[in-house]
Amino acid sequence: MAELGITRVAPADGAFYVWADISEFTDDSAEFCQRLLAETGLAMVPGGDFDPVEGHRFVRMSFAGSSSDMQEAVSRLGKFLQR
């Protein structure tokens, strides 16, 4: 994630989810997630669903898929963030 510019990521703590700060890219995680899905087919959950105060800066993403699916997801996310 750091290679993509997402440097603040909470430890997964045994789960298949990442809690990532995307404030370098947006201050509206809901809008970010909508655009990401529409433009890349990747789905993430806006942070506001988990933290009504600071969640607008965060997204939750799952990494429960196969390694090849995760590589493809990182590639798509990287292209999206470079726009």
PDB file of C-alpha atoms in Angstrom:
ATOM      1  CA  MET A   1       0.000   0.000   0.000  1.00  0.00           C
ATOM      2  CA  ALA A   2       2.856   2.362   0.751  1.00  0.00           C
ATOM      3  CA  GLU A   3       3.949   2.159  -2.891  1.00  0.00           C
ATOM      4  CA  LEU A   4       0.524   3.550  -3.822  1.00  0.00           C
ATOM      5  CA  GLY A   5       0.804   6.456  -1.398  1.00  0.00           C
ATOM      6  CA  ILE A   6      -1.393   4.908   1.294  1.00  0.00           C
ATOM      7  CA  THR A   7       0.999   5.000   4.199  1.00  0.00           C
ATOM      8  CA  ARG A   8      -1.296   4.943   7.232  1.00  0.00           C
ATOM      9  CA  VAL A   9      -2.776   1.450   7.493  1.00  0.00           C
ATOM     10  CA  ALA A  10      -3.945  -0.179  10.715  1.00  0.00           C
ATOM     11  CA  PRO A  11      -2.654  -3.709  11.412  1.00  0.00           C
ATOM     12  CA  ALA A  12      -5.101  -6.397  10.271  1.00  0.00           C
ATOM     13  CA  ASP A  13      -4.886  -8.155  13.671  1.00  0.00           C
ATOM     14  CA  GLY A  14      -5.753 -11.577  12.268  1.00  0.00           C
ATOM     15  CA  ALA A  15      -8.673 -10.421  10.129  1.00  0.00           C
ATOM     16  CA  PHE A  16      -8.919 -10.193   6.353  1.00  0.00           C
ATOM     17  CA  TYR A  17      -9.528  -6.451   6.373  1.00  0.00           C
ATOM     18  CA  VAL A  18      -7.397  -3.344   6.087  1.00  0.00           C
ATOM     19  CA  TRP A  19      -8.356   0.030   7.604  1.00  0.00           C
ATOM     20  CA  ALA A  20      -6.564   2.607   5.481  1.00  0.00           C
ATOM     21  CA  ASP A  21      -6.274   6.387   5.674  1.00  0.00           C
ATOM     22  CA  ILE A  22      -6.931   7.844   2.212  1.00  0.00           C
ATOM     23  CA  SER A  23      -6.885  11.502   3.257  1.00  0.00           C
ATOM     24  CA  GLU A  24      -3.970  12.131   0.875  1.00  0.00           C
ATOM     25  CA  PHE A  25      -6.443  11.485  -1.953  1.00  0.00           C
ATOM     26  CA  THR A  26      -9.826  12.667  -0.666  1.00  0.00           C
ATOM     27  CA  ASP A  27     -11.774  13.977   2.299  1.00  0.00           C
ATOM     28  CA  ASP A  28     -14.892  12.029   1.280  1.00  0.00           C
ATOM     29  CA  SER A  29     -14.405   8.270   1.471  1.00  0.00           C
ATOM     30  CA  ALA A  30     -18.003   7.572   0.375  1.00  0.00           C
ATOM     31  CA  GLU A  31     -17.540   9.480  -2.881  1.00  0.00           C
ATOM     32  CA  PHE A  32     -14.096   7.895  -3.318  1.00  0.00           C
ATOM     33  CA  CYS A  33     -15.577   4.394  -2.972  1.00  0.00           C
ATOM     34  CA  GLN A  34     -18.389   5.174  -5.427  1.00  0.00           C
ATOM     35  CA  ARG A  35     -15.929   6.469  -8.047  1.00  0.00           C
ATOM     36  CA  LEU A  36     -13.551   3.562  -7.451  1.00  0.00           C
ATOM     37  CA  LEU A  37     -16.331   1.021  -8.025  1.00  0.00           C
ATOM     38  CA  ALA A  38     -17.688   2.795 -11.113  1.00  0.00           C
ATOM     39  CA  GLU A  39     -14.291   3.318 -12.732  1.00  0.00           C
ATOM     40  CA  THR A  40     -12.405   0.136 -11.770  1.00  0.00           C
ATOM     41  CA  GLY A  41     -14.884  -2.460 -10.513  1.00  0.00           C
ATOM     42  CA  LEU A  42     -13.154  -2.490  -7.096  1.00  0.00           C
ATOM     43  CA  ALA A  43     -15.370  -2.317  -4.024  1.00  0.00           C
ATOM     44  CA  MET A  44     -14.284  -0.796  -0.712  1.00  0.00           C
ATOM     45  CA  VAL A  45     -16.378   0.287   2.249  1.00  0.00           C
ATOM     46  CA  PRO A  46     -16.372   3.969   3.256  1.00  0.00           C
ATOM     47  CA  GLY A  47     -14.962   4.547   6.712  1.00  0.00           C
ATOM     48  CA  GLY A  48     -18.018   6.475   7.863  1.00  0.00           C
ATOM     49  CA  ASP A  49     -19.809   3.148   8.288  1.00  0.00           C
ATOM     50  CA  PHE A  50     -17.344   2.325  11.092  1.00  0.00           C
ATOM     51  CA  ASP A  51     -16.356   5.733  12.493  1.00  0.00           C
ATOM     52  CA  PRO A  52     -18.858   8.593  12.131  1.00  0.00           C
ATOM     53  CA  VAL A  53     -16.300  11.203  13.254  1.00  0.00           C
ATOM     54  CA  GLU A  54     -13.087  10.406  11.338  1.00  0.00           C
ATOM     55  CA  GLY A  55     -14.391   7.802   8.896  1.00  0.00           C
ATOM     56  CA  HIS A  56     -14.598  10.245   5.991  1.00  0.00           C
ATOM     57  CA  ARG A  57     -10.790   9.858   5.750  1.00  0.00           C
ATOM     58  CA  PHE A  58     -10.721   6.042   5.785  1.00  0.00           C
ATOM     59  CA  VAL A  59     -11.753   2.983   3.800  1.00  0.00           C
ATOM     60  CA  ARG A  60     -12.044  -0.650   4.774  1.00  0.00           C
ATOM     61  CA  MET A  61     -10.934  -3.228   2.253  1.00  0.00           C
ATOM     62  CA  SER A  62     -10.840  -7.005   2.292  1.00  0.00           C
ATOM     63  CA  PHE A  63      -7.887  -9.084   1.197  1.00  0.00           C
ATOM     64  CA  ALA A  64      -9.625 -12.457   1.474  1.00  0.00           C
ATOM     65  CA  GLY A  65      -9.243 -13.288  -2.233  1.00  0.00           C
ATOM     66  CA  SER A  66      -6.553 -15.180  -4.086  1.00  0.00           C
ATOM     67  CA  SER A  67      -3.069 -13.747  -4.508  1.00  0.00           C
ATOM     68  CA  SER A  68      -3.712 -13.109  -8.194  1.00  0.00           C
ATOM     69  CA  ASP A  69      -6.962 -11.275  -7.393  1.00  0.00           C
ATOM     70  CA  MET A  70      -5.145  -9.133  -4.822  1.00  0.00           C
ATOM     71  CA  GLN A  71      -2.382  -8.302  -7.319  1.00  0.00           C
ATOM     72  CA  GLU A  72      -4.995  -7.254  -9.866  1.00  0.00           C
ATOM     73  CA  ALA A  73      -6.802  -5.156  -7.260  1.00  0.00           C
ATOM     74  CA  VAL A  74      -3.595  -3.359  -6.266  1.00  0.00           C
ATOM     75  CA  SER A  75      -2.833  -2.705  -9.933  1.00  0.00           C
ATOM     76  CA  ARG A  76      -6.295  -1.212 -10.557  1.00  0.00           C
ATOM     77  CA  LEU A  77      -6.128   0.842  -7.365  1.00  0.00           C
ATOM     78  CA  GLY A  78      -2.709   2.178  -8.321  1.00  0.00           C
ATOM     79  CA  LYS A  79      -3.951   3.307 -11.745  1.00  0.00           C
ATOM     80  CA  PHE A  80      -6.995   4.916 -10.155  1.00  0.00           C
ATOM     81  CA  LEU A  81      -4.902   6.849  -7.631  1.00  0.00           C
ATOM     82  CA  GLN A  82      -2.585   8.165 -10.352  1.00  0.00           C
ATOM     83  CA  ARG A  83      -5.452   9.980 -12.125  1.00  0.00           C
TER      84      ARG A  83
END
